[in-house]
mmCIF file of C-alpha atoms in Angstrom:
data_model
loop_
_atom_site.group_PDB
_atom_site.id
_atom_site.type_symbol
_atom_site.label_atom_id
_atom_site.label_comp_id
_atom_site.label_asym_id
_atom_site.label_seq_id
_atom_site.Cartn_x
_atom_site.Cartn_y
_atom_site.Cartn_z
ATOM 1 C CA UNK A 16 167.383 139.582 128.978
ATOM 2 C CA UNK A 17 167.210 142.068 125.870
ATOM 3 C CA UNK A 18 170.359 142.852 123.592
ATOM 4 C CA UNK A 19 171.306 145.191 121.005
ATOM 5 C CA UNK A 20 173.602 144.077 118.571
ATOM 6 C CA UNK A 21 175.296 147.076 116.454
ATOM 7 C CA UNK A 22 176.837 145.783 112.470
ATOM 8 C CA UNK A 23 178.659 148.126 110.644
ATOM 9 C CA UNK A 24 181.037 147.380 107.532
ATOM 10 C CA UNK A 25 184.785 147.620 108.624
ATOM 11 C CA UNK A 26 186.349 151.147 107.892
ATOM 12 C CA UNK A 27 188.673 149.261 105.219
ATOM 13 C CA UNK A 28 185.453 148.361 103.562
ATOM 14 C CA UNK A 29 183.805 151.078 101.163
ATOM 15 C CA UNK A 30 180.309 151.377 101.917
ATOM 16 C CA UNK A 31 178.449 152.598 98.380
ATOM 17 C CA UNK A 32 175.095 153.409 100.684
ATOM 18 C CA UNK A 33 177.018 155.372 102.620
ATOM 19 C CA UNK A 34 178.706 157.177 100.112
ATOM 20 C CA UNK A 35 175.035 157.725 98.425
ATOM 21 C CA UNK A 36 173.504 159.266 101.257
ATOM 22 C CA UNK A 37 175.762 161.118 102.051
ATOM 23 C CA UNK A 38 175.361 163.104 99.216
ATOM 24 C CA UNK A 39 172.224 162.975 99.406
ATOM 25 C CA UNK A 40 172.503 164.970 102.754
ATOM 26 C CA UNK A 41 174.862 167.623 101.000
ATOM 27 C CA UNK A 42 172.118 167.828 98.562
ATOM 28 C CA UNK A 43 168.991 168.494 101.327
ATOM 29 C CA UNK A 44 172.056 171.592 102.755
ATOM 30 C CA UNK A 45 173.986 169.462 105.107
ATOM 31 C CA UNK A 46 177.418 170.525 103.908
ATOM 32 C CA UNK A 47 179.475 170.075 107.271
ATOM 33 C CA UNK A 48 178.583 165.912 106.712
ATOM 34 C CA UNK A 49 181.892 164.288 105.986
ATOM 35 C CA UNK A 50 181.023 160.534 106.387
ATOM 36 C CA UNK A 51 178.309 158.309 106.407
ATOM 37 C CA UNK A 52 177.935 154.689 107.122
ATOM 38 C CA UNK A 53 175.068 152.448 106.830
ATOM 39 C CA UNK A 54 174.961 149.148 109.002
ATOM 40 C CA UNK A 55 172.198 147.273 111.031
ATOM 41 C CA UNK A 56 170.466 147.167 114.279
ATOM 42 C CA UNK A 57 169.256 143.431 115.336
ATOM 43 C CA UNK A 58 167.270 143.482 118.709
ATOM 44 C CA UNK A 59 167.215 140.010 120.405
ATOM 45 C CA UNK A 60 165.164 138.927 123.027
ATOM 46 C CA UNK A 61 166.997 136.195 124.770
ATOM 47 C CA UNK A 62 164.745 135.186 127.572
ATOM 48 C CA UNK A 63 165.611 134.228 130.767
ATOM 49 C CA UNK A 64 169.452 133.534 131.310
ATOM 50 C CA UNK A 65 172.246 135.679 133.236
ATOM 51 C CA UNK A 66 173.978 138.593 131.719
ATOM 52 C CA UNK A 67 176.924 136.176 131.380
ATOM 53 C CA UNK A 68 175.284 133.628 129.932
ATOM 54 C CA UNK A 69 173.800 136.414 127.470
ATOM 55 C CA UNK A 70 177.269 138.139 126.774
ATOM 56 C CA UNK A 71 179.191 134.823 126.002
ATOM 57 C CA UNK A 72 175.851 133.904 123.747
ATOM 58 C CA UNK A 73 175.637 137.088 122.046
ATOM 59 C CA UNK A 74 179.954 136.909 121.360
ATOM 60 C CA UNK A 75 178.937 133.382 119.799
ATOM 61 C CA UNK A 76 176.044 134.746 117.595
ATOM 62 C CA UNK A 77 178.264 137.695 116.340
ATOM 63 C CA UNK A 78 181.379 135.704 115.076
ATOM 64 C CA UNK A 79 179.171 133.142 113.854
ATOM 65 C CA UNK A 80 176.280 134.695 111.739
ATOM 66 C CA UNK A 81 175.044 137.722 113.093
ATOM 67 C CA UNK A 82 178.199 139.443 110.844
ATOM 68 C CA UNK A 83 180.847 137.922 108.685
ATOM 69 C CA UNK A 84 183.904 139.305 110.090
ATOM 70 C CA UNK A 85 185.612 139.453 107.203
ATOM 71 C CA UNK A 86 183.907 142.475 106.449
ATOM 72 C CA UNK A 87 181.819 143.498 109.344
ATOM 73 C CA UNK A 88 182.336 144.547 112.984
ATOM 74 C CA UNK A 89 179.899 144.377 116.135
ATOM 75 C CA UNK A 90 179.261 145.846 118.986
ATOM 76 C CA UNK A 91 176.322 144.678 121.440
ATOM 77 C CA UNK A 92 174.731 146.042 125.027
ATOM 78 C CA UNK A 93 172.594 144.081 126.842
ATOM 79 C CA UNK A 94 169.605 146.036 128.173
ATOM 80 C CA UNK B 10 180.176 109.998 87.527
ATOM 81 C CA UNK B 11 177.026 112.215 89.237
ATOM 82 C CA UNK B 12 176.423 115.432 89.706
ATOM 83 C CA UNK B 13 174.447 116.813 92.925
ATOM 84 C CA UNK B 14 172.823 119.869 92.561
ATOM 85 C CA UNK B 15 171.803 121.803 95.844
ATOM 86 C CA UNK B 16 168.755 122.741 96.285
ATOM 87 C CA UNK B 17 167.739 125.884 98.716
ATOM 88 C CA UNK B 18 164.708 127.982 99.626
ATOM 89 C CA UNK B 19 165.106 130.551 97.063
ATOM 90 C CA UNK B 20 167.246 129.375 94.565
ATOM 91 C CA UNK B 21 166.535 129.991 91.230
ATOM 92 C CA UNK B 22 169.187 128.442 88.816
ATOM 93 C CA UNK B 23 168.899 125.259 90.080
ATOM 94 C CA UNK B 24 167.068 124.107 86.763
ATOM 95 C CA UNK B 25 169.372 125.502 84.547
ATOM 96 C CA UNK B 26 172.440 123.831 85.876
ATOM 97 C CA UNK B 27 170.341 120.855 86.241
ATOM 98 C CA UNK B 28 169.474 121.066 82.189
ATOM 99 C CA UNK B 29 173.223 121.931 80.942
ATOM 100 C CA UNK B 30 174.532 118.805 82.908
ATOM 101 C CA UNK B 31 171.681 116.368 82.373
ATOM 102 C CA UNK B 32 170.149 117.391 78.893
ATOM 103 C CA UNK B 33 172.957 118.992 77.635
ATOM 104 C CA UNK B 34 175.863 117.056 78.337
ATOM 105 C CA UNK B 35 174.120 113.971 79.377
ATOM 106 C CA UNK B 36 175.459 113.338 82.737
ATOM 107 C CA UNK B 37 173.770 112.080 85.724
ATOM 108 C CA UNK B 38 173.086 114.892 87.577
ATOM 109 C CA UNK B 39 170.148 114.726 90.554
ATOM 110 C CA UNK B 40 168.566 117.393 92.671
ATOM 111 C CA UNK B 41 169.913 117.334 96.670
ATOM 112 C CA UNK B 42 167.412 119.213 98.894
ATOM 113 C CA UNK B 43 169.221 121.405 101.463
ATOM 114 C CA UNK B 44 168.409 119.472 104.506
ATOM 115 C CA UNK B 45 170.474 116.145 102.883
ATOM 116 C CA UNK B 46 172.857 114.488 104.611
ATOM 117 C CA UNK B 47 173.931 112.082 102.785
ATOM 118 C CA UNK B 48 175.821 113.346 99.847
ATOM 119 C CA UNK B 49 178.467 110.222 99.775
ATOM 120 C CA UNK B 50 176.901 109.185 96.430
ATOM 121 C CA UNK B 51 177.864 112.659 94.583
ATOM 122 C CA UNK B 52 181.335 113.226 92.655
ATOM 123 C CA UNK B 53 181.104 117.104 92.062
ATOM 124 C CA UNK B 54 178.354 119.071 94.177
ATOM 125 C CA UNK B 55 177.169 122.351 92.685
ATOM 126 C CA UNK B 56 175.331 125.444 94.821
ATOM 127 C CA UNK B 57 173.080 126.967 92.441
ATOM 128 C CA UNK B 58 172.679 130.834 92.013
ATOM 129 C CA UNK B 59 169.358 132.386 93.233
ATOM 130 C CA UNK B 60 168.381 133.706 96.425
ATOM 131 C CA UNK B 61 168.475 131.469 99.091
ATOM 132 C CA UNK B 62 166.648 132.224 102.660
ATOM 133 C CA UNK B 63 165.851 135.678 100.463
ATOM 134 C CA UNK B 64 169.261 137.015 100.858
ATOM 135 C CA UNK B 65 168.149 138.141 104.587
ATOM 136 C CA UNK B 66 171.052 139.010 106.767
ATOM 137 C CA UNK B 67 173.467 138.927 104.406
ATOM 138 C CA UNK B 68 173.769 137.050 100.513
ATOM 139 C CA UNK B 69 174.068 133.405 101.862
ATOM 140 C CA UNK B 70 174.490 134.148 105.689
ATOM 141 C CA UNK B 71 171.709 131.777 106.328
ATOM 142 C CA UNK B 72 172.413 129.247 103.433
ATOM 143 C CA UNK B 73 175.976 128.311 105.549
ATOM 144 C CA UNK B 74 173.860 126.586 108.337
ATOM 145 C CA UNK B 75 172.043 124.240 105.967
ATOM 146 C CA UNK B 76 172.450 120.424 107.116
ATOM 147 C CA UNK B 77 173.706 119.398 103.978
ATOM 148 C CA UNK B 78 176.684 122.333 104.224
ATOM 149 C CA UNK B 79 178.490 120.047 106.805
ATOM 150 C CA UNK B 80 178.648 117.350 104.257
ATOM 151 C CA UNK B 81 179.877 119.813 101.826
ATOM 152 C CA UNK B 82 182.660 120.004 104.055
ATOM 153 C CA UNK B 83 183.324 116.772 104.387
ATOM 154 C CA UNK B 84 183.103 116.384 100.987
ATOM 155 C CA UNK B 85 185.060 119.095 99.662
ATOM 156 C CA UNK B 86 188.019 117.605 102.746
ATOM 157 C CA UNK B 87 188.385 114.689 100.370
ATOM 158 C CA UNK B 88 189.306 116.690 97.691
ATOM 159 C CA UNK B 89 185.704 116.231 95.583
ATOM 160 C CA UNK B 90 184.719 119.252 93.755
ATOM 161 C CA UNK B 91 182.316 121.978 94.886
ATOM 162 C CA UNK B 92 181.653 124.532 92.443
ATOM 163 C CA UNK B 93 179.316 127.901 93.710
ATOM 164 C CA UNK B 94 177.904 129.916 90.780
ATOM 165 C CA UNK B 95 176.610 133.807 91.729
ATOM 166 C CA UNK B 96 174.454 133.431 95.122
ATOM 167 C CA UNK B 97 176.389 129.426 95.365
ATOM 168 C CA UNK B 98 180.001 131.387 95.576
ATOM 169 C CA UNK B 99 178.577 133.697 98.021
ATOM 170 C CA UNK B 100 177.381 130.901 100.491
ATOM 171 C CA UNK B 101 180.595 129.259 99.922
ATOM 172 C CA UNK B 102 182.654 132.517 101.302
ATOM 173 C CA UNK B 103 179.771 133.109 103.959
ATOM 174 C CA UNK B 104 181.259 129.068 104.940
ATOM 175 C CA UNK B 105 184.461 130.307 105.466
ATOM 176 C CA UNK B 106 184.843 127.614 102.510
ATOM 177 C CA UNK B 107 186.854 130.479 100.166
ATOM 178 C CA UNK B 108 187.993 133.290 101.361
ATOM 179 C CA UNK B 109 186.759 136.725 100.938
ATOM 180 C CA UNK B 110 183.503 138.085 100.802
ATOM 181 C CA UNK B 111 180.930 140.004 98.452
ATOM 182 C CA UNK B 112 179.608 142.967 98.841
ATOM 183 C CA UNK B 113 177.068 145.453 97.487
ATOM 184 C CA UNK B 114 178.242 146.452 93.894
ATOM 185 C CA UNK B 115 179.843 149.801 93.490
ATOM 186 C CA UNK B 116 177.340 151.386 91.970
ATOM 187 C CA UNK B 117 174.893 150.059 94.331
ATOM 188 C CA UNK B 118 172.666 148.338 91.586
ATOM 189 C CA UNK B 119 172.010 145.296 90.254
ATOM 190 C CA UNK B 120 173.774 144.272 87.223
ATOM 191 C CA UNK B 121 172.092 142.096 84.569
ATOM 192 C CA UNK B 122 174.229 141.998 81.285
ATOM 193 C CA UNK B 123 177.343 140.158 79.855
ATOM 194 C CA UNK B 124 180.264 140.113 81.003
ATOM 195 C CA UNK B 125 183.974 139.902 79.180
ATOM 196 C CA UNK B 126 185.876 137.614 81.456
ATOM 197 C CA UNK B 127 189.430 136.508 81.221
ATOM 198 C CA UNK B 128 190.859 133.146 82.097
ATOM 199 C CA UNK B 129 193.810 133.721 84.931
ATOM 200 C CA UNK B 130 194.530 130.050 85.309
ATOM 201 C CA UNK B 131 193.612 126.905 83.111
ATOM 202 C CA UNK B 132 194.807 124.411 85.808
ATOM 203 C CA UNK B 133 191.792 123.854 87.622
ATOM 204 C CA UNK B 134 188.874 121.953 87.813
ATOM 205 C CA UNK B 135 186.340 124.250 85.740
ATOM 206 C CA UNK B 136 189.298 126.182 83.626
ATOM 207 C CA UNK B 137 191.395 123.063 82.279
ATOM 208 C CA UNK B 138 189.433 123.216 78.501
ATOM 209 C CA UNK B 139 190.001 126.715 78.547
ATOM 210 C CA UNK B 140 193.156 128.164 76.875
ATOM 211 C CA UNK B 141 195.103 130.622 79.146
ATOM 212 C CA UNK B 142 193.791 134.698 78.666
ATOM 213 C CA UNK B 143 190.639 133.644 76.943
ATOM 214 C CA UNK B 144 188.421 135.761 76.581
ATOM 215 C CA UNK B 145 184.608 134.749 77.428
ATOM 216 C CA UNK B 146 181.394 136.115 77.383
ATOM 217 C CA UNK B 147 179.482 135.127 80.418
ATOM 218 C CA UNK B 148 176.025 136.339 82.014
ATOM 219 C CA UNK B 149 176.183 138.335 85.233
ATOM 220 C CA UNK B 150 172.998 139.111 87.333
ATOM 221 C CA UNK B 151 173.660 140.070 90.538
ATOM 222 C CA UNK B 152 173.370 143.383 93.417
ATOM 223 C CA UNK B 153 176.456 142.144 95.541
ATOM 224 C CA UNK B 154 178.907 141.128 93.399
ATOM 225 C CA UNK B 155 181.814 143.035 94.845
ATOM 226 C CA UNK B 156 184.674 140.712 96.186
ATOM 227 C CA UNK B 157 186.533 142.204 98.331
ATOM 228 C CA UNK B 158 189.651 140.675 100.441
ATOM 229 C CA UNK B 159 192.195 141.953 102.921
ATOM 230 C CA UNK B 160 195.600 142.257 101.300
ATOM 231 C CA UNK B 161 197.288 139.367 102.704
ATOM 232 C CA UNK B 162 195.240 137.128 101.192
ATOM 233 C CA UNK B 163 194.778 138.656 97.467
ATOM 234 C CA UNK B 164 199.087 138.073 97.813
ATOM 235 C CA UNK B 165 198.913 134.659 99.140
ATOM 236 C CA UNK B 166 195.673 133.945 96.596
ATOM 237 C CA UNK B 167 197.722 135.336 93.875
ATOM 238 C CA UNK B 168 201.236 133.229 94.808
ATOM 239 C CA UNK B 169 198.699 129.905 94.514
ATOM 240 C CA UNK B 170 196.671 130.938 91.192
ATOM 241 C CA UNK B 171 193.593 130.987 93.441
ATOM 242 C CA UNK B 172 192.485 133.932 90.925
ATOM 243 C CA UNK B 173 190.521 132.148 87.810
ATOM 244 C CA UNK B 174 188.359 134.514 86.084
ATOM 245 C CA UNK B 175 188.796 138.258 86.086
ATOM 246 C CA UNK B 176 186.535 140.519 84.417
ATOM 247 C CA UNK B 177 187.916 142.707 81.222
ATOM 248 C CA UNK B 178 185.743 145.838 82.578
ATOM 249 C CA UNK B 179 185.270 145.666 86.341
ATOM 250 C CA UNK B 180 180.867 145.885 86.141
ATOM 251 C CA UNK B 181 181.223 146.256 90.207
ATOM 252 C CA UNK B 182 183.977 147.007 92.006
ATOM 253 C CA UNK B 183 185.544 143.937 92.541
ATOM 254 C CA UNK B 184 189.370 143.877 93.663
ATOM 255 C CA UNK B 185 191.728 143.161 91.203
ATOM 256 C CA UNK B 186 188.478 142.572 88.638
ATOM 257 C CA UNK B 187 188.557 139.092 90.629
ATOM 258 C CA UNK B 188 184.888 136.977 88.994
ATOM 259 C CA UNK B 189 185.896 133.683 89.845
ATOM 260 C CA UNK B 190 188.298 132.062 92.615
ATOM 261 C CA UNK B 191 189.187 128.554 94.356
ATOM 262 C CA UNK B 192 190.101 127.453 97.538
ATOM 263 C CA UNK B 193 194.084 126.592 97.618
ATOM 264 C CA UNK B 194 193.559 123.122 96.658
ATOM 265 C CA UNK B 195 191.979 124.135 93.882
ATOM 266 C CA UNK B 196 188.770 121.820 94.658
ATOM 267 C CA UNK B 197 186.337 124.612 95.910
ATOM 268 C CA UNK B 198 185.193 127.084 93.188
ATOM 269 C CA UNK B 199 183.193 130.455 93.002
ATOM 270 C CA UNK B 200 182.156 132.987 90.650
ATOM 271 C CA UNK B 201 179.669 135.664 90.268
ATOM 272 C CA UNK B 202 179.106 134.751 86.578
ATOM 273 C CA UNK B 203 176.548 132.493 85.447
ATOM 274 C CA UNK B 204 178.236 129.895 82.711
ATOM 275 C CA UNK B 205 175.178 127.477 83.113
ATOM 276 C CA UNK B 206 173.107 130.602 80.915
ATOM 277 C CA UNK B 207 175.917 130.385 78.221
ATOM 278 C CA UNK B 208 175.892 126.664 77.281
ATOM 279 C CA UNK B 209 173.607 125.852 74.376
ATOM 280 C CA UNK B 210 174.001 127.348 70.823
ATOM 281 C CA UNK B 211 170.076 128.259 71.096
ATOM 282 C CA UNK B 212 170.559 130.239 73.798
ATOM 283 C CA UNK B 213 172.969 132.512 71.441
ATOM 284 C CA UNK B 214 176.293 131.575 73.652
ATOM 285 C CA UNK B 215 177.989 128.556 74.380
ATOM 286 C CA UNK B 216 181.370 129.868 76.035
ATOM 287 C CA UNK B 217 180.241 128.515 79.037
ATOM 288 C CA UNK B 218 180.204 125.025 77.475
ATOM 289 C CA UNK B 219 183.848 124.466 78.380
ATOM 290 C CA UNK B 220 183.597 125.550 82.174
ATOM 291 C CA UNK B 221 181.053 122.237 82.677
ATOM 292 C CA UNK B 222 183.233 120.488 80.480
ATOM 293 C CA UNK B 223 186.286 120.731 82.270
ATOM 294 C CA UNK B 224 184.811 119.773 85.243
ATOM 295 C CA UNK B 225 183.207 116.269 83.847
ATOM 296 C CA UNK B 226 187.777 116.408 82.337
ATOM 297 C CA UNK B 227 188.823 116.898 85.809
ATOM 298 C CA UNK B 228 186.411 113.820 87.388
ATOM 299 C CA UNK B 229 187.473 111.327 84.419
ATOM 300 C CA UNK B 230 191.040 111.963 84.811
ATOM 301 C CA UNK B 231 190.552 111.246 87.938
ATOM 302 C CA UNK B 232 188.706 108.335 87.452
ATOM 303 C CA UNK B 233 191.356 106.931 84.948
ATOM 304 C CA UNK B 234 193.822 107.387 87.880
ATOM 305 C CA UNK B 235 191.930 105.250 90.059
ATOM 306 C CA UNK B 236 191.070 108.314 92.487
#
């Protein structure tokens, strides 16, 4: 079982890499770009367990290291 | 009276806490490799600053699942105190042991200079030789520095004097200029700034002096109260 786990810094947090490339994309011509946010992509390989074993592991992972909540949301699919 | 001083993968200040409290102001003061347990032994545990598990994931992310982080806990539960200094205050948030959390700075670099701080509160373990709104001069070196918290909390933080050092210009971001907090008990302690690099006249700075000093205070008035 394979799972994508999506990070991103809350909306109430300012993201200063955002903000950079963002203008950064103004400055290659993208104009119309009115927000950027940078977070991460963590692919997990998580061998050979059900889909419900793998969601309630990957909830688990999430609130427990994968982010810090405080600042950080998460999404994840299992593929 | 002993100091522990945590050792990580990565840290790099260990040694110069190690030499303010051992060489400088002649405590005991050992080393206490991350995978410790037992920690009984220590009076005041410190978390040095460096870059522990090489800052992967997040500043400390990793750090927070060392073996010797649930004795912390334990430790800190009896009211012994744990003081985090730069990439040490960032494991302690990441612990869910202060609250918060630290971000990338604002102006997404990393800062290495000195830093005006003021002192919010002088009734606290690492404050109490401090007079209230001194103003110190204290190294900085760090990329996420930024300490951000919800609203709530800065309020309820505020109400308790959880807010010890604030910085006299902001260097990145930080909410309310916060440098330096505690835990409401006033037992846990971080800060971004590095006071163990301010604490011998040859170094050019010794306003750091007083934030080790208060501590070793803090454990002999306890000591004299039979604690």
């Amino acid at each position: 079982m394979k799972a994508k786990v999506y990070v991103t810094l809350k909306k109430s947090i300012a993201d200063p890499q955002g903000t950079a490339i963002k203008g950064a994309l103004h400055k290659s011509g993208y104009n119309n770009v009115e927000d950027v946010r940078i977070g991460k992509l963590i692919e997990l390989d998580l061998g050979e367990i059900t889909k419900e074993a793998a969601e309630e592991q990957l909830k688990v992972m999430c609130e427990k290291l994968l982010a810090n909540t405080v600042i950080e949301s998460y999404q994840y699919e299992i593929i | 009276m002993k100091f522990g001083i945590i050792v990580f993968p990565g840290s790099n200040c260990d040694i110069d806490c190690y030499h303010v409290l051992k060489e400088v102001l002649n405590q005991e003061t050992e080393y206490v490799w991350h995978d410790t347990e037992d920690i009984e032994d220590f009076d005041c545990i410190v978390l040095p600053g460096g870059f522990s598990y090489g800052d992967y994931l997040r500043c400390g992310a990793v750090a927070q699942f060392s073996k010797v982080m649930d004795s912390i806990k334990v430790h800190a539960a009896k009211g012994k105190p744990v003081i985090g200094i730069c990439n040490g205050f960032q494991i302690l948030t990441e612990a869910g042991l202060l609250p918060g959390a630290l971000v990338r700075n604002a102006n997404l670099k990393f800062i290495c200079d000195i830093a005006a701080l003021k002192i919010e509160n002088t009734e606290t373990p690492v404050t109490n030789c401090y007079e209230a709104g001194e103003i110190i001069h204290i190294p900085i070196a760090h990329g996420e520095g930024n300490y951000v918290v919800d609203e709530d909390t800065l309020e309820d933080m505020k109400a308790h004097g959880q807010i010890l050092f604030t910085y006299v210009n902001n260097p990145n971001g930080s909410i309310v200029d916060i440098a330096g907090v505690c835990n409401k008990e006033k037992n846990i302690i971080g800060l971004m700034p590095h006071p163990e690099r301010a604490s011998e006249a040859l170094l050019g700075n010794t306003d750091g002096l007083k934030f080790f000093q208060s501590i070793i205070h803090h454990l002999e008035e306890g000591f004299s109260n039979g604690k």
